[in-house]
Amino acid sequence: MSTALTGAPTALPYLPQQAAAEEAGAQAAHPDGGGPQRAAPERAGAGADARPARADAEAGSRARAAAEPDRLLHPDPAVAAEQAALEALLRCWTRETGARPGPDGLLRIAVLGGAARLTVPVRHWSACGWHRFGAAVLTGASTAAEPVAAPATGPGSLAAEPGGPAPDGAPVDAVTAASLLAAAAADRPDPGRIADLAARVADSVTRTADILAHRREPADPAARPASPFLAAEQDLLLGHPLHPTPKSRDGLGPAQSAAYSPELRGSFRLHWYAVDRELLAAGSALTSTAEQLTESLLATPGLLPPGTAALPLHPWQARELALRPAVAALLADGRLHDLGPHGEPWYPTSSVRTVCRPGTPWMLKLSLGLRITNSRRENLRKELHRGLEVHRLLESGLGEEWRAAHPGFDIVRDPAWIGVDLPGAAGQDGPADPSGLDTVLRQQPFGPDQRALCVAGLVAEQPLGGEGPVRSRLGDLLRSLSARCGRPLRTVATEWFLRYLDAVVLPVLWLDGRAGIALEAHQQNSLVLLDTVGWPVGGRYRDNQGYYFRTSHADRLHARLPGLGEASDTFVADATADERFAYYLGINHVLGLIGALGSQRLADEQVLLAALRRFLAGPRAAATGSALPAHLLEAATLRCKANLLTRLNGLDELVGPVETQSVYVDIANPVAAA
């Protein structure tokens, strides 16, 4: 690594010579990392329509896109939030339908039964799906059989009387676009589901505007995050870039949002219950019991009544639980004791419900009945058992073997949990699940100065105003490395990506191929460890939901840990593991990283895709034994989670069989095409 820091060229082992030359030429022509935008051919049947009556509106739309600055950087946070929501919807649409822009750089989408269309200028077209768009315009609505109704209020709303038809050529806000796209996506549109999507988009836009307004203000020094880890957890300002409602949090009021939202740098005291031991449910894979661990976190001598255990809860959940009849009855008869809020503030991380406190060796994954994006976030018992199983499995010798091959990578353990056995519903065997009262104890292995950063927070756009391009934590890091090394930005970005593949991706492939454990390693579940100047040197995975034990490895896994999977329901058919692993690690994580680098003008996506091909075809990836490298190299299409269709089908991704929790579609494989 020392050669990179002194400015001497570092060998890029996976980068083809031709791609390297192209990369160097592109850097010379575009030293700011911008580079030319590649025009994409329009796919037949993708909603293109060349009727002359609409040509003027389209030409005007294209001219406006060329002249207007990036709307994500608009000084009004409400306008920037509208644009962010619109772009997320359009990224979902193009991914899930295969729609592409025409040679003129305009994306056209037929809506209202084909009588009208949305026309959107493309600012950046990404091979990996991380597109950027300008403002959308609706044409043909005045002649449609059922004119679209304009929202009465809101930034970017249609220029029409409230509730009236949208005029031809009017700009479209995110809520209207969501309604139009939802109706166009369904053979038989369901008005209830369309209305639900529109409401969640509106909620997401409002919350995003609040976040941007807050983060654009000068930061209070007292509110600055206490560690690099927490800072990255608070940086997902816009949320998932390929989700239609990335910041929807159904049921969270404005005052609650200020305290409970990581992006607003909120903090709060935990709410505590004391649980009679006859109701207590708990598990631990450690020498300490879960009850001992939570009592140490409460740290208030004499507060617990005799014969009880301390149960930490999210304050929003505590208020909601008191309204549930089963919990209210236990509180009334004294078997549950409401102790109220106690202790120092805790800070929500990127998932909202997992909280940390500097100086404490534990994080807490709390049950939270809010619907965040697609799902209500209450812990399920099988997930709690899974956390213990994974810890025991790694301690059986597997973790030692893994660290011998990849010493910089590990799993953030969930080795204990505590909760309450509530009576199950009529006809249900065993206690209620979820109870809403179960909490996970997660290890906090990061010191205050350790640079362990959530990958999603690292790559997230930070539209905090100013001149373009939109910045990100990763962009700032790469520019700093470029200046330190005295080397072009794109060259540094490419080397950083290659080191990342070795430090973070290769260990995950090893665990899949050698142990038969595929991780749901999307960007938010993944952490990258950086050295003191910013190069990737390791990684961590976190999540007690996202494990797939392959049935083809069942005998070997059971030999390591008898009874594995009986309580956690973690074994799946290899075909299911292949599909999910390819999506979470391949599409969401690695292609998402390439897309972020490209859309933020930090690197050329085609150069990075060529480098990824060399990595996947190389001996180190082959030695992992995972089937994913060959699949990414050879498959013409990949199975991809469709977040818009999942939302329109009303699916909760944490409920039901793993095979049917989400909608999956086929998308073109940019790795095979590179």
XYZ file of C-alpha atoms in Angstrom:
674
model
C 0.000 0.000 0.000
C 2.919 2.340 0.571
C 3.492 2.779 -3.155
C -0.001 4.184 -3.568
C 0.542 6.693 -0.808
C 3.780 7.975 -2.319
C 2.241 8.418 -5.740
C 3.993 5.526 -7.495
C 1.608 3.558 -9.717
C 0.169 0.510 -7.998
C -0.483 -2.621 -10.055
C -4.161 -3.260 -10.645
C -4.260 -7.065 -10.898
C -7.795 -7.370 -12.285
C -7.743 -4.395 -14.674
C -7.290 -5.227 -18.374
C -4.678 -3.142 -20.159
C -7.171 -1.832 -22.690
C -9.612 -0.813 -19.965
C -6.783 0.841 -18.042
C -5.807 2.838 -21.110
C -9.412 3.899 -21.662
C -9.663 4.852 -17.994
C -6.508 6.953 -18.211
C -7.727 8.633 -21.387
C -11.086 9.405 -19.858
C -9.354 10.895 -16.837
C -7.173 13.085 -19.018
C -10.220 14.380 -20.864
C -12.305 14.791 -17.704
C -10.016 15.449 -14.745
C -12.941 16.157 -12.400
C -14.152 12.596 -12.804
C -17.053 13.608 -15.025
C -16.634 11.923 -18.337
C -18.945 11.593 -21.291
C -22.421 10.171 -20.815
C -23.115 7.133 -22.952
C -26.359 7.202 -24.871
C -28.353 3.996 -24.565
C -30.434 2.568 -27.399
C -34.163 2.567 -26.858
C -35.626 -0.865 -26.311
C -38.595 -1.746 -28.479
C -41.828 -1.938 -26.536
C -40.541 0.140 -23.630
C -43.203 2.814 -23.961
C -41.581 4.761 -26.814
C -43.965 6.739 -28.980
C -43.057 9.030 -31.853
C -46.372 10.772 -32.444
C -45.557 14.222 -33.882
C -48.146 16.011 -31.727
C -45.872 15.529 -28.717
C -42.573 16.519 -30.325
C -42.644 20.107 -29.090
C -43.192 19.106 -25.451
C -40.346 16.580 -25.672
C -37.964 19.065 -27.246
C -38.777 21.552 -24.511
C -38.181 18.907 -21.852
C -34.779 18.044 -23.299
C -33.761 21.695 -23.563
C -34.770 22.352 -19.972
C -32.690 19.383 -18.779
C -29.598 20.740 -20.510
C -30.080 24.214 -19.072
C -31.232 23.439 -15.548
C -28.912 22.605 -12.654
C -29.254 19.367 -10.745
C -32.585 19.500 -8.884
C -31.160 17.362 -6.069
C -29.058 20.410 -5.189
C -31.989 22.846 -5.327
C -31.800 25.320 -2.431
C -35.365 24.438 -1.406
C -35.186 21.086 0.445
C -38.761 20.302 -0.589
C -37.863 20.506 -4.280
C -34.752 18.381 -3.754
C -36.825 15.800 -1.854
C -39.397 15.660 -4.658
C -36.635 15.065 -7.183
C -35.042 12.344 -5.071
C -38.381 10.535 -4.793
C -39.085 10.861 -8.512
C -35.667 9.472 -9.432
C -36.059 6.511 -7.068
C -39.416 5.676 -8.668
C -37.969 5.921 -12.167
C -34.991 3.744 -11.269
C -37.428 1.124 -9.971
C -39.522 1.388 -13.131
C -36.628 1.075 -15.560
C -35.133 -1.859 -13.646
C -38.411 -3.759 -13.294
C -39.733 -3.187 -16.835
C -36.515 -2.960 -18.859
C -37.476 0.476 -20.207
C -34.641 2.482 -21.743
C -34.272 6.023 -23.078
C -34.268 6.815 -26.759
C -31.251 8.059 -28.732
C -32.268 11.615 -27.831
C -31.712 10.921 -24.137
C -35.393 10.980 -23.202
C -37.179 8.238 -21.291
C -40.803 7.861 -22.378
C -43.324 5.865 -20.361
C -46.846 5.185 -21.600
C -49.446 5.881 -18.884
C -53.223 6.220 -18.594
C -53.791 3.205 -20.800
C -51.387 4.489 -23.457
C -53.282 7.746 -23.974
C -50.579 9.807 -22.268
C -46.965 9.492 -21.349
C -44.317 10.664 -18.983
C -41.262 12.128 -20.685
C -38.115 12.394 -18.602
C -34.670 13.676 -19.604
C -31.837 11.365 -18.562
C -28.914 13.065 -16.832
C -26.896 9.849 -16.454
C -27.657 6.323 -17.682
C -26.033 3.612 -15.594
C -25.283 0.071 -16.729
C -25.904 -0.925 -13.094
C -29.224 0.880 -12.694
C -28.073 3.952 -10.745
C -29.550 6.403 -13.253
C -30.026 10.135 -12.770
C -33.007 11.984 -14.215
C -34.334 15.483 -14.689
C -37.894 16.691 -14.126
C -40.718 14.554 -15.565
C -43.340 16.019 -17.889
C -46.800 14.587 -18.600
C -48.137 14.879 -22.142
C -51.445 13.691 -23.573
C -53.340 13.826 -20.280
C -55.879 16.295 -21.665
C -57.100 13.695 -24.176
C -57.022 10.709 -21.819
C -60.306 9.025 -20.959
C -59.564 9.449 -17.243
C -57.434 12.583 -16.684
C -54.970 12.355 -13.857
C -55.905 14.410 -10.821
C -53.380 16.928 -9.595
C -52.428 17.084 -5.921
C -53.881 20.112 -4.197
C -50.611 21.168 -2.574
C -46.971 20.279 -2.381
C -43.698 21.240 -3.988
C -43.571 20.527 -7.683
C -47.320 19.910 -7.839
C -49.048 20.062 -11.191
C -49.933 23.487 -12.492
C -53.678 22.943 -12.330
C -56.643 23.686 -10.123
C -56.593 21.442 -7.032
C -58.088 18.110 -7.944
C -58.450 19.090 -11.595
C -56.901 17.483 -14.673
C -53.228 18.043 -15.270
C -52.521 20.342 -18.221
C -50.582 18.960 -21.180
C -46.849 19.353 -20.749
C -47.067 19.955 -16.999
C -44.263 18.866 -14.679
C -45.221 15.915 -12.510
C -44.513 15.514 -8.820
C -43.501 12.232 -7.193
C -46.936 11.333 -5.815
C -48.588 11.768 -9.210
C -45.779 9.857 -10.913
C -46.194 7.023 -8.395
C -49.926 6.803 -9.110
C -49.364 6.788 -12.865
C -46.595 4.199 -12.744
C -48.493 1.971 -10.325
C -51.513 1.915 -12.618
C -49.327 1.268 -15.666
C -47.540 -1.621 -13.934
C -50.697 -3.646 -13.281
C -52.907 -5.550 -15.704
C -55.825 -4.750 -13.411
C -54.926 -1.717 -11.305
C -56.017 -1.957 -7.668
C -57.132 1.533 -6.543
C -56.485 0.689 -2.893
C -52.889 -0.366 -3.476
C -52.243 2.585 -5.765
C -53.564 4.938 -3.086
C -51.427 3.192 -0.465
C -48.303 3.601 -2.596
C -49.097 7.272 -3.231
C -49.565 7.894 0.496
C -46.261 6.233 1.337
C -44.461 8.201 -1.378
C -45.925 11.405 0.066
C -44.742 10.386 3.540
C -41.278 9.572 2.196
C -41.036 12.934 0.402
C -42.053 14.863 3.514
C -39.525 13.044 5.678
C -36.762 13.479 3.099
C -37.449 17.222 2.930
C -37.239 17.445 6.721
C -33.960 15.505 6.693
C -32.395 17.718 4.027
C -33.552 20.905 5.749
C -32.019 19.710 9.012
C -28.737 18.506 7.535
C -28.250 21.646 5.443
C -28.173 23.741 8.614
C -24.809 24.285 10.331
C -24.184 21.311 12.594
C -24.362 21.749 16.344
C -20.928 20.638 17.626
C -22.641 18.908 20.550
C -24.725 16.819 18.141
C -21.828 15.579 16.029
C -21.593 11.774 15.893
C -19.238 10.278 18.441
C -17.528 7.866 16.023
C -16.976 7.261 12.299
C -19.272 4.232 12.643
C -22.207 6.325 13.881
C -21.530 9.093 11.356
C -21.933 6.686 8.430
C -25.071 5.203 10.025
C -26.607 8.687 9.971
C -25.743 9.434 6.338
C -28.486 7.623 4.398
C -30.246 10.913 3.748
C -32.251 9.712 0.738
C -32.561 6.023 1.630
C -32.470 3.051 -0.730
C -31.882 4.429 -4.269
C -33.972 1.639 -5.830
C -36.992 1.649 -3.529
C -40.213 3.566 -4.302
C -40.730 4.735 -0.695
C -37.239 4.807 0.815
C -38.043 7.068 3.766
C -41.634 6.049 4.561
C -42.121 5.380 8.272
C -45.817 4.839 8.759
C -46.932 5.891 12.235
C -44.036 8.153 13.232
C -45.073 11.711 14.108
C -42.882 14.806 13.602
C -41.697 15.070 17.214
C -41.005 11.335 17.337
C -39.160 11.528 14.029
C -36.748 14.116 15.429
C -35.799 11.787 18.282
C -35.887 8.429 16.511
C -34.403 9.161 13.057
C -30.694 8.536 12.486
C -30.557 11.062 9.630
C -31.767 13.779 12.030
C -29.091 12.658 14.503
C -31.758 11.808 17.027
C -31.222 10.122 20.370
C -33.440 8.901 23.183
C -33.473 7.046 26.465
C -34.603 3.438 26.389
C -37.956 2.531 27.921
C -37.693 -0.322 30.413
C -40.030 -3.071 31.539
C -39.448 -5.471 34.416
C -40.615 -8.968 33.444
C -41.689 -11.622 35.938
C -39.495 -14.645 35.359
C -42.480 -16.907 34.702
C -43.079 -14.879 31.508
C -39.437 -14.417 30.599
C -38.103 -15.818 27.336
C -34.384 -15.481 26.688
C -31.361 -17.114 25.138
C -27.609 -16.655 25.255
C -24.639 -18.305 23.582
C -22.313 -16.609 26.067
C -21.268 -17.374 29.631
C -23.423 -14.441 30.784
C -27.200 -14.741 30.559
C -29.282 -12.229 28.647
C -30.839 -11.103 31.954
C -27.414 -10.326 33.384
C -26.481 -8.327 30.293
C -29.648 -6.197 30.250
C -29.448 -5.531 33.985
C -25.909 -4.227 33.470
C -27.227 -1.876 30.775
C -30.011 -0.598 33.038
C -27.364 0.243 35.637
C -29.875 1.618 38.155
C -29.500 -0.241 41.463
C -32.722 -1.126 43.250
C -34.999 -0.345 40.328
C -35.947 -3.942 39.461
C -38.623 -5.597 41.632
C -37.552 -8.967 43.098
C -37.959 -11.923 40.762
C -37.927 -9.848 37.569
C -35.595 -9.251 34.628
C -34.854 -5.980 32.830
C -36.247 -5.641 29.300
C -35.191 -2.645 27.152
C -37.735 -1.337 24.648
C -37.948 1.359 22.020
C -40.054 4.193 23.514
C -42.361 4.237 20.468
C -42.925 0.510 20.883
C -43.573 0.839 24.624
C -46.395 3.304 24.025
C -47.890 1.123 21.303
C -47.595 -2.079 23.350
C -49.620 -0.607 26.202
C -52.592 -0.487 23.806
C -52.394 -4.193 22.958
C -54.877 -6.169 25.084
C -52.475 -8.997 25.997
C -49.773 -6.588 27.171
C -52.255 -4.313 28.944
C -53.567 -7.309 30.900
C -50.071 -8.275 32.056
C -49.347 -4.703 33.104
C -52.636 -4.573 34.989
C -52.044 -7.776 36.955
C -48.448 -6.861 37.814
C -46.576 -9.502 35.850
C -45.130 -6.791 33.628
C -43.885 -3.635 35.344
C -43.525 -0.379 33.402
C -40.349 1.238 34.722
C -40.386 4.113 32.222
C -37.376 5.745 30.524
C -33.975 5.427 32.191
C -30.307 5.873 31.459
C -28.179 7.794 28.998
C -29.327 8.474 25.410
C -28.956 5.814 22.725
C -28.553 6.582 19.020
C -30.497 4.953 16.175
C -28.394 3.431 13.408
C -29.353 3.199 9.732
C -32.024 0.541 10.341
C -33.819 2.925 12.778
C -34.580 0.154 15.286
C -31.007 -0.925 16.062
C -29.441 1.481 18.543
C -25.950 2.067 19.905
C -24.373 4.092 22.688
C -20.707 5.113 22.627
C -18.686 3.319 25.269
C -21.162 0.448 25.610
C -20.105 -3.049 24.448
C -23.590 -3.817 23.146
C -25.961 -2.580 20.496
C -29.656 -3.410 20.803
C -31.876 -4.539 17.954
C -35.276 -3.482 19.255
C -38.708 -4.565 18.095
C -40.426 -1.677 16.323
C -43.927 -2.045 14.883
C -43.488 0.802 12.406
C -43.786 -0.115 8.745
C -40.379 0.977 7.455
C -40.239 0.664 3.633
C -41.964 -2.725 3.108
C -42.061 -4.323 6.550
C -43.016 -4.001 10.181
C -39.826 -4.394 12.164
C -40.692 -6.644 15.089
C -38.216 -9.386 15.936
C -39.289 -12.934 15.128
C -38.250 -15.853 17.316
C -36.593 -17.724 14.455
C -34.341 -14.697 13.897
C -33.393 -14.624 17.576
C -32.469 -18.312 17.505
C -30.562 -17.754 14.255
C -28.308 -15.190 15.906
C -27.328 -17.698 18.585
C -26.829 -20.484 16.039
C -24.509 -18.401 13.881
C -22.407 -17.430 16.897
C -22.106 -21.072 18.001
C -21.375 -22.202 14.455
C -18.522 -19.739 14.108
C -17.174 -20.749 17.514
C -17.205 -24.420 16.434
C -14.021 -23.862 14.424
C -15.562 -22.382 11.291
C -14.726 -18.853 12.358
C -11.095 -19.792 12.926
C -10.854 -21.327 9.439
C -12.482 -18.253 7.918
C -10.147 -15.846 9.709
C -7.134 -17.884 8.599
C -8.158 -17.276 4.983
C -9.511 -13.741 5.467
C -8.302 -12.218 8.735
C -9.859 -8.827 8.045
C -13.473 -10.014 7.899
C -15.974 -11.223 10.495
C -19.640 -11.228 11.466
C -21.008 -8.815 14.053
C -22.543 -11.333 16.442
C -26.079 -11.435 17.883
C -25.320 -13.907 20.709
C -28.160 -13.145 23.143
C -31.802 -12.083 23.246
C -34.506 -11.392 25.797
C -38.269 -11.107 25.565
C -41.678 -12.151 26.833
C -43.860 -15.168 26.103
C -47.305 -13.764 25.320
C -50.273 -16.112 24.854
C -50.651 -17.115 21.212
C -53.732 -16.432 19.131
C -56.579 -18.937 19.082
C -55.426 -22.137 17.404
C -51.755 -21.128 17.546
C -49.255 -23.449 19.173
C -46.815 -21.757 21.501
C -46.400 -18.079 22.330
C -47.330 -15.177 20.072
C -44.720 -14.502 17.395
C -43.874 -11.736 17.016
C -44.673 -10.607 20.532
C -43.371 -7.081 19.989
C -41.433 -7.490 23.244
C -38.296 -9.283 22.041
C -34.892 -7.554 21.945
C -31.562 -8.715 20.475
C -28.219 -7.989 22.111
C -25.657 -7.348 19.378
C -21.946 -7.027 19.989
C -20.422 -3.570 19.487
C -16.859 -4.360 18.370
C -15.853 -0.922 17.065
C -13.711 1.552 18.953
C -14.349 5.311 18.828
C -11.614 5.878 16.239
C -12.077 2.724 14.159
C -13.288 3.455 10.641
C -15.970 0.778 10.276
C -18.486 2.299 7.898
C -21.860 1.133 6.633
C -21.397 0.731 2.876
C -24.831 2.201 2.124
C -23.960 5.293 4.149
C -20.551 5.533 2.508
C -21.950 5.660 -1.042
C -25.155 7.593 -0.243
C -25.674 10.878 -2.046
C -25.464 13.945 0.193
C -27.481 16.639 -1.627
C -26.629 19.389 0.810
C -26.592 22.202 -1.745
C -23.804 23.937 -3.597
C -22.470 23.140 -7.036
C -22.596 19.670 -8.586
C -21.865 16.861 -8.775
C -23.737 15.626 -5.713
C -21.217 14.656 -3.070
C -20.967 11.545 -0.921
C -18.772 10.354 1.918
C -17.058 7.985 -0.550
C -16.490 10.783 -3.048
C -14.877 12.972 -0.409
C -12.682 10.067 0.685
C -11.532 9.329 -2.870
C -10.779 12.978 -3.593
C -8.692 13.090 -0.428
C -6.810 9.942 -1.475
C -6.275 11.378 -4.954
C -4.750 14.545 -3.525
C -2.637 12.584 -1.047
C -1.293 10.204 -3.693
C -0.930 12.789 -6.444
C -2.796 10.481 -8.818
C -5.914 11.015 -10.961
C -9.252 10.601 -9.212
C -10.496 7.856 -11.515
C -7.312 5.841 -11.137
C -7.584 6.032 -7.364
C -11.289 5.128 -7.474
C -10.553 2.048 -9.578
C -7.798 0.871 -7.247
C -10.029 1.494 -4.225
C -12.720 -0.685 -5.844
C -10.251 -3.503 -6.510
C -8.999 -3.457 -2.939
C -12.605 -3.456 -1.766
C -13.332 -6.632 -3.727
C -10.452 -8.374 -1.959
C -11.254 -7.031 1.512
C -15.056 -7.302 1.582
C -16.412 -9.421 -1.280
C -13.899 -12.281 -1.387
C -14.516 -13.352 2.258
C -18.277 -13.503 1.654
C -17.702 -15.731 -1.378
C -15.478 -17.989 0.772
C -18.194 -18.473 3.398
C -20.689 -19.417 0.684
C -18.431 -21.815 -1.186
C -16.554 -23.430 1.700
C -19.247 -23.484 4.402
C -22.518 -23.349 2.451
C -23.662 -20.135 4.167
C -24.853 -17.398 1.821
C -25.170 -13.973 3.420
C -27.815 -11.373 2.633
C -24.916 -8.992 2.189
C -26.605 -5.932 0.774
C -24.982 -2.555 1.300
C -26.810 -1.643 4.498
C -25.907 -4.983 6.121
C -22.240 -4.593 5.170
C -19.477 -2.581 6.793
C -16.090 -1.765 5.302
C -13.045 -1.271 7.524
C -10.689 1.454 6.300
C -7.092 2.104 7.219
C -5.974 5.477 8.527
C -5.932 7.073 5.072
C -9.024 5.420 3.603
C -8.066 2.204 1.790
C -10.286 -0.867 2.415
C -8.597 -3.429 4.667
C -11.495 -5.533 5.954
C -15.202 -5.809 6.507
C -18.039 -6.933 8.735
C -21.493 -8.395 8.120
C -24.451 -7.798 10.438
C -28.009 -9.152 10.478
C -29.712 -12.086 12.181
C -32.319 -12.253 9.405
C -30.066 -12.615 6.386
C -28.578 -16.111 6.366
C -29.205 -18.921 3.891
C -27.879 -22.340 4.937
C -27.598 -24.419 1.773
C -29.293 -27.830 1.901
C -26.367 -29.223 -0.116
C -24.138 -28.504 2.922
C -26.615 -29.698 5.550
C -24.651 -32.782 6.628
C -21.408 -30.869 7.123
C -23.128 -28.015 8.946
C -25.008 -30.425 11.215
C -21.726 -32.163 11.988
C -20.396 -28.839 13.231
C -23.545 -27.992 15.232
C -26.153 -30.729 15.776
C -29.729 -29.460 15.610
C -28.734 -26.483 13.476
C -31.739 -24.857 11.803
C -34.437 -26.613 13.821
C -35.470 -23.435 15.640
C -34.232 -20.901 13.096
C -35.704 -22.251 9.837
C -32.558 -21.203 7.958
C -31.939 -24.074 5.509
C -33.089 -23.343 1.957
C -32.764 -25.069 -1.385
C -29.610 -24.183 -3.277
C -31.662 -22.571 -6.050
C -33.190 -20.143 -3.554
C -29.803 -19.404 -1.999
C -28.326 -18.805 -5.463
C -31.066 -16.318 -6.384
C -30.873 -14.337 -3.152
C -27.070 -14.369 -2.939
C -26.745 -13.125 -6.514
C -29.166 -10.307 -5.800
C -27.904 -9.153 -2.414
C -24.155 -9.480 -2.956
C -23.997 -9.253 -6.741
C -26.643 -6.704 -7.736
C -27.395 -4.639 -4.650
C -23.894 -4.575 -3.196
C -21.212 -4.840 -5.890
C -23.115 -3.503 -8.902
C -24.588 -0.866 -6.605
C -21.077 0.232 -5.663
C -20.121 0.452 -9.337
C -23.313 2.384 -10.057
C -22.629 4.830 -7.246
C -19.074 5.468 -8.446
C -20.356 6.036 -11.972
C -23.360 8.227 -11.187
C -21.244 10.419 -8.901
C -18.656 10.810 -11.693
C -15.904 9.196 -9.667
C -15.136 6.368 -12.113
C -16.210 4.865 -15.431
C -18.677 2.012 -14.942
C -17.409 0.085 -17.959
C -13.862 0.130 -16.602
C -15.090 -1.105 -13.223
C -17.229 -3.822 -14.827
C -14.203 -5.019 -16.790
C -12.179 -5.059 -13.573
C -14.951 -7.002 -11.836
C -14.896 -9.595 -14.622
C -11.159 -10.096 -14.137
C -11.662 -10.467 -10.383
C -14.479 -13.015 -10.804
C -12.486 -15.013 -13.358
C -9.313 -14.932 -11.287
C -7.847 -17.734 -9.180
C -8.732 -16.261 -5.788
C -12.455 -16.063 -6.562
C -12.358 -19.558 -8.069
C -10.660 -20.903 -4.939
C -13.627 -19.896 -2.773
C -15.743 -22.632 -4.362
C -18.751 -20.323 -4.646
C -20.881 -20.652 -7.769
C -21.628 -16.927 -7.837
C -18.531 -15.762 -9.789
C -19.293 -18.063 -12.729
C -22.968 -17.100 -12.620
C -22.172 -13.391 -12.774
C -19.702 -13.962 -15.596
C -21.909 -16.151 -17.773
C -25.624 -15.539 -17.128
C -27.342 -13.315 -19.683
C -29.900 -12.269 -17.066
C -29.983 -12.071 -13.283
C -32.878 -12.473 -10.880
C -33.475 -9.152 -9.146
C -35.772 -8.049 -6.346
C -38.445 -5.695 -7.663
C -39.179 -3.247 -4.867
C -41.940 -1.400 -6.717
C -43.811 -4.592 -7.579
C -43.222 -5.941 -4.064
C -44.780 -2.769 -2.664
C -47.725 -2.918 -5.102
C -48.387 -6.527 -4.135
C -48.599 -5.548 -0.474
C -45.870 -7.972 0.614
C -44.143 -7.802 3.993
C -40.638 -9.137 3.355
C -40.298 -10.535 6.874
C -43.468 -12.643 6.761
C -44.121 -15.991 5.101
C -41.862 -18.454 3.265
C -38.565 -16.970 2.132
C -39.283 -18.032 -1.460
C -42.381 -15.775 -1.700
C -41.567 -12.790 0.516
C -40.653 -10.550 -2.435
C -41.290 -10.212 -6.164
C -38.284 -11.046 -8.363
C -37.814 -10.202 -12.053
C -35.136 -10.891 -14.673
C -32.782 -8.059 -15.600
C -29.950 -7.886 -18.119
C -26.596 -8.829 -16.597
C -24.140 -5.940 -17.098
C -21.198 -8.101 -15.999
C -21.734 -10.606 -18.804
C -22.200 -7.753 -21.268
C -19.045 -5.894 -20.212
